[in-house]
């Protein structure tokens, strides 16, 4: 228990916090976005690739990376709302497609050269001794929380998650708001990818999928805390750092490396069980 450990946890979990918040938004409307973590990785490849391989200015590369990830969200949303494909299948297929595109572009190698120092300062700067990435996470969490909990838009989205048919009969534009949820998820995944690339200083085609289990577990654990039975931002953030403290504590105790996936897997099972129980209780 030390400030150094606290700072290290903030630094390593901030990007996970952003992508978990991104995954919460489709869950609120009753859909899944399993492509968000891989979409994060795509943004990291686009932003570093444009600067390293194509000599683009940092600002252009960042805007392009976020735009590409947002476009992926648009495609996901259209396939779910217009074509009628199940969101689990849609985003799982999109995740596989994106992975193939990243490997084709990078040939499975990291992008490590030609990345300007000014780009790295985006994530490596510290304010009051805390990593800048933690402030990005906090700002995004506050904005999304306010949208979901304090505006009519958020109430409509929760209504859709509670029952699409009932929401549609009440006059809520369910397809439009579901599409919006996927677009916003893609946009936040793009931001997370840019921040991740700036933090690690490379474009890593393998990094994105590693966020999936922890982010998914945190979203469901968050539905068992703060607002039981309801997907929410602050519960998700609390869950992320609860898992991070548990994993970090185990690592400091010197447990084998394979304990971490077991810990996170058990957390996901417990989270799903609690969420299902609490939702049933709420009904």
Coordinates of C-alpha atoms in Angstrom, one line a residue:
X1 CA 0.0 0.0 0.0
X2 CA 1.8 3.0 -1.3
X3 CA 1.4 6.1 -3.5
X4 CA 3.7 4.5 -6.1
X5 CA 1.5 1.4 -6.3
X6 CA -1.6 3.6 -6.5
X7 CA -0.1 5.6 -9.4
X8 CA 1.0 2.5 -11.2
X9 CA -2.5 1.0 -11.0
X10 CA -4.0 4.3 -12.3
X11 CA -1.5 4.4 -15.2
X12 CA -2.1 0.8 -16.3
X13 CA -5.9 0.7 -15.8
X14 CA -6.9 4.1 -17.3
X15 CA -7.2 2.8 -20.9
X16 CA -9.1 -0.3 -19.6
X17 CA -11.5 2.1 -17.8
X18 CA -12.2 4.0 -21.1
X19 CA -12.8 0.9 -23.1
X20 CA -15.0 -0.6 -20.4
X21 CA -17.1 2.6 -20.4
X22 CA -17.4 2.2 -24.2
X23 CA -18.7 -1.3 -23.8
X24 CA -21.2 -0.2 -21.1
X25 CA -23.0 2.0 -23.6
X26 CA -24.3 -0.7 -25.9
X27 CA -25.1 -2.9 -22.8
X28 CA -27.4 -0.1 -21.6
X29 CA -29.6 -0.5 -24.7
X30 CA -29.5 -4.3 -24.4
X31 CA -26.7 -5.0 -27.0
X32 CA -23.1 -6.2 -27.0
X33 CA -20.0 -4.7 -28.5
X34 CA -17.3 -7.3 -28.4
X35 CA -15.4 -5.5 -31.1
X36 CA -14.6 -2.4 -28.9
X37 CA -11.2 -3.8 -27.6
X38 CA -10.0 -4.8 -31.0
X39 CA -11.3 -1.5 -32.4
X40 CA -9.0 0.1 -29.8
X41 CA -6.1 -1.8 -31.2
X42 CA -7.0 -0.7 -34.7
X43 CA -7.0 3.0 -33.6
X44 CA -3.5 2.5 -32.2
X45 CA -2.3 1.0 -35.4
X46 CA -3.8 3.7 -37.5
X47 CA -2.4 6.6 -35.5
X48 CA 1.1 5.2 -35.3
X49 CA 1.1 3.9 -38.9
X50 CA 0.1 7.2 -40.3
X51 CA 2.8 9.0 -38.4
X52 CA 5.5 6.4 -38.9
X53 CA 4.9 5.0 -42.4
X54 CA 3.1 7.9 -44.1
X55 CA 4.6 10.9 -42.5
X56 CA 1.3 12.5 -41.4
X57 CA 1.1 15.2 -38.8
X58 CA 0.2 14.0 -35.3
X59 CA -3.2 15.9 -35.3
X60 CA -4.2 14.4 -38.7
X61 CA -3.2 10.9 -37.5
X62 CA -5.3 11.2 -34.3
X63 CA -8.4 12.5 -36.1
X64 CA -8.1 9.7 -38.7
X65 CA -7.7 7.0 -36.0
X66 CA -10.7 8.1 -34.1
X67 CA -12.7 8.5 -37.3
X68 CA -11.9 5.0 -38.4
X69 CA -13.0 3.5 -35.1
X70 CA -16.1 5.6 -35.1
X71 CA -16.9 4.3 -38.6
X72 CA -16.5 0.7 -37.3
X73 CA -19.2 1.7 -34.7
X74 CA -21.4 2.9 -37.5
X75 CA -21.1 -0.3 -39.4
X76 CA -21.8 -2.4 -36.3
X77 CA -24.9 -0.2 -35.5
X78 CA -26.3 -0.5 -39.0
X79 CA -25.8 -4.3 -39.2
X80 CA -27.7 -4.6 -35.9
X81 CA -30.4 -2.0 -36.4
X82 CA -31.0 -2.1 -40.1
X83 CA -30.0 -5.6 -41.2
X84 CA -31.1 -7.2 -38.0
X85 CA -28.1 -9.3 -37.2
X86 CA -27.6 -10.2 -33.5
X87 CA -25.1 -7.8 -31.9
X88 CA -23.1 -10.6 -30.4
X89 CA -22.5 -12.2 -33.8
X90 CA -22.0 -8.9 -35.5
X91 CA -19.3 -7.5 -33.2
X92 CA -17.6 -10.9 -32.9
X93 CA -17.3 -11.1 -36.6
X94 CA -16.2 -7.5 -36.8
X95 CA -13.6 -8.2 -34.2
X96 CA -12.2 -11.0 -36.3
X97 CA -12.2 -8.9 -39.4
X98 CA -10.4 -6.0 -37.8
X99 CA -7.8 -8.4 -36.4
X100 CA -7.1 -9.7 -39.9
X101 CA -6.8 -6.2 -41.3
X102 CA -4.3 -5.2 -38.6
X103 CA -2.1 -8.2 -39.2
X104 CA -2.2 -7.6 -42.9
X105 CA -1.1 -4.0 -42.5
X106 CA 1.6 -4.7 -39.9
X107 CA 2.6 -8.2 -40.9
X108 CA 2.2 -9.0 -37.2
X109 CA 5.0 -6.6 -36.2
X110 CA 4.9 -3.7 -33.8
X111 CA 5.2 -0.1 -35.2
X112 CA 8.1 1.3 -33.2
X113 CA 9.9 3.9 -35.3
X114 CA 9.0 7.4 -36.5
X115 CA 6.6 8.2 -33.6
X116 CA 7.2 11.8 -32.5
X117 CA 8.0 12.6 -28.9
X118 CA 5.2 15.1 -28.8
X119 CA 2.7 12.3 -29.4
X120 CA 4.0 10.3 -26.4
X121 CA 3.6 13.3 -24.1
X122 CA -0.2 13.0 -24.6
X123 CA -0.2 10.1 -22.2
X124 CA 3.1 10.2 -20.4
X125 CA 2.7 13.6 -18.8
X126 CA 1.9 13.7 -15.1
X127 CA -0.2 16.2 -13.3
X128 CA 0.1 16.5 -9.5
X129 CA 2.1 13.3 -9.6
X130 CA -0.7 11.4 -11.3
X131 CA -0.7 10.1 -14.9
X132 CA -2.5 12.1 -17.5
X133 CA -4.3 9.0 -18.7
X134 CA -6.2 8.9 -15.4
X135 CA -7.6 12.4 -16.0
X136 CA -8.7 11.3 -19.5
X137 CA -10.5 8.4 -18.0
X138 CA -12.2 10.6 -15.4
X139 CA -13.3 13.2 -17.9
X140 CA -14.8 10.5 -20.2
X141 CA -16.5 8.7 -17.3
X142 CA -18.1 11.9 -16.1
X143 CA -19.4 12.9 -19.5
X144 CA -20.9 9.5 -20.2
X145 CA -22.3 9.2 -16.7
X146 CA -24.0 12.6 -17.1
X147 CA -25.4 11.6 -20.5
X148 CA -26.8 8.3 -19.2
X149 CA -28.0 9.4 -15.8
X150 CA -28.9 13.1 -16.1
X151 CA -30.4 13.6 -19.5
X152 CA -33.6 12.4 -21.3
X153 CA -31.3 10.7 -23.9
X154 CA -29.9 8.4 -21.2
X155 CA -33.3 7.6 -19.8
X156 CA -34.5 6.7 -23.3
X157 CA -31.5 4.4 -23.7
X158 CA -32.1 2.7 -20.4
X159 CA -35.8 2.3 -21.4
X160 CA -34.6 0.5 -24.6
X161 CA -32.5 -1.8 -22.5
X162 CA -35.4 -2.6 -20.3
X163 CA -37.6 -3.6 -23.2
X164 CA -37.3 -2.6 -26.9
X165 CA -40.9 -3.2 -27.8
X166 CA -42.3 -1.3 -24.9
X167 CA -39.8 1.6 -25.6
X168 CA -40.9 1.7 -29.2
X169 CA -44.6 1.7 -28.3
X170 CA -43.8 4.6 -26.0
X171 CA -42.5 6.6 -28.9
X172 CA -38.8 6.2 -28.4
X173 CA -36.7 5.9 -31.6
X174 CA -35.1 2.6 -30.6
X175 CA -33.2 1.9 -33.8
X176 CA -31.7 5.4 -33.9
X177 CA -30.6 5.3 -30.3
X178 CA -29.2 1.8 -30.6
X179 CA -27.2 3.0 -33.6
X180 CA -26.0 6.0 -31.5
X181 CA -24.8 3.6 -28.8
X182 CA -22.6 1.7 -31.2
X183 CA -21.3 4.9 -32.8
X184 CA -20.4 6.3 -29.4
X185 CA -18.8 3.0 -28.4
X186 CA -16.6 3.1 -31.5
X187 CA -15.7 6.7 -30.9
X188 CA -14.5 6.0 -27.3
X189 CA -12.6 2.9 -28.5
X190 CA -10.8 5.2 -30.9
X191 CA -9.9 7.6 -28.1
X192 CA -8.7 4.7 -26.0
X193 CA -6.6 3.4 -28.8
X194 CA -4.8 6.7 -29.3
X195 CA -4.2 7.1 -25.6
X196 CA -2.9 3.5 -25.4
X197 CA -0.5 4.0 -28.3
X198 CA 0.8 7.2 -26.8
X199 CA 1.3 5.4 -23.4
X200 CA 3.2 2.4 -24.7
X201 CA 4.9 4.3 -27.6
X202 CA 4.2 1.6 -30.2
X203 CA 1.5 0.3 -32.5
X204 CA 0.8 -3.2 -31.2
X205 CA -1.7 -5.3 -33.2
X206 CA -2.0 -7.8 -30.4
X207 CA -2.8 -5.4 -27.6
X208 CA -6.5 -4.8 -28.1
X209 CA -8.0 -8.2 -27.5
X210 CA -6.3 -8.4 -24.1
X211 CA -8.7 -5.8 -22.8
X212 CA -11.9 -7.8 -23.6
X213 CA -12.2 -10.1 -20.6
X214 CA -11.3 -7.5 -18.0
X215 CA -13.6 -4.8 -19.6
X216 CA -16.5 -7.2 -20.0
X217 CA -16.1 -8.5 -16.4
X218 CA -15.9 -4.9 -15.1
X219 CA -19.1 -3.9 -16.9
X220 CA -21.0 -6.8 -15.4
X221 CA -19.5 -6.4 -12.0
X222 CA -20.5 -2.7 -12.2
X223 CA -24.1 -3.8 -12.6
X224 CA -23.8 -5.6 -9.3
X225 CA -22.6 -2.4 -7.5
X226 CA -23.6 1.3 -7.2
X227 CA -26.9 0.7 -9.1
X228 CA -27.6 -3.1 -8.6
X229 CA -29.0 -4.8 -11.7
X230 CA -28.3 -1.8 -14.0
X231 CA -25.3 -1.2 -16.2
X232 CA -23.7 2.0 -15.1
X233 CA -20.4 4.0 -15.4
X234 CA -19.3 4.4 -11.8
X235 CA -20.0 0.8 -10.9
X236 CA -17.8 -0.2 -13.8
X237 CA -15.0 2.1 -12.8
X238 CA -15.1 0.7 -9.2
X239 CA -15.1 -2.8 -10.6
X240 CA -12.0 -2.1 -12.7
X241 CA -10.0 -0.9 -9.8
X242 CA -11.3 -3.6 -7.5
X243 CA -10.0 -6.2 -10.0
X244 CA -6.8 -4.3 -10.5
X245 CA -6.1 -4.1 -6.8
X246 CA -6.7 -7.8 -6.5
X247 CA -4.4 -8.7 -9.4
X248 CA -1.7 -6.3 -8.3
X249 CA -1.9 -7.7 -4.7
X250 CA -1.5 -11.2 -6.0
X251 CA 1.5 -10.2 -8.2
X252 CA 3.1 -8.5 -5.2
X253 CA 2.6 -11.7 -3.2
X254 CA 4.6 -13.5 -5.9
X255 CA 1.8 -15.8 -7.2
X256 CA 2.3 -17.6 -10.6
X257 CA 1.5 -15.6 -13.7
X258 CA -1.4 -17.9 -14.6
X259 CA -3.4 -16.7 -11.5
X260 CA -4.4 -13.5 -13.2
X261 CA -6.6 -15.0 -16.0
X262 CA -8.1 -17.4 -13.4
X263 CA -8.9 -14.4 -11.2
X264 CA -10.5 -12.4 -14.0
X265 CA -12.4 -15.4 -15.3
X266 CA -13.9 -16.1 -12.0
X267 CA -14.7 -12.5 -11.6
X268 CA -16.7 -12.5 -14.9
X269 CA -18.6 -15.6 -13.8
X270 CA -19.5 -14.1 -10.5
X271 CA -20.4 -10.8 -12.1
X272 CA -22.8 -12.5 -14.6
X273 CA -24.4 -14.5 -11.8
X274 CA -24.9 -11.5 -9.6
X275 CA -26.2 -9.3 -12.4
X276 CA -28.7 -12.0 -13.5
X277 CA -29.9 -12.4 -9.9
X278 CA -30.2 -8.7 -9.2
X279 CA -32.1 -8.1 -12.5
X280 CA -34.5 -10.9 -11.6
X281 CA -34.9 -9.3 -8.1
X282 CA -35.6 -6.0 -9.7
X283 CA -38.4 -7.5 -11.8

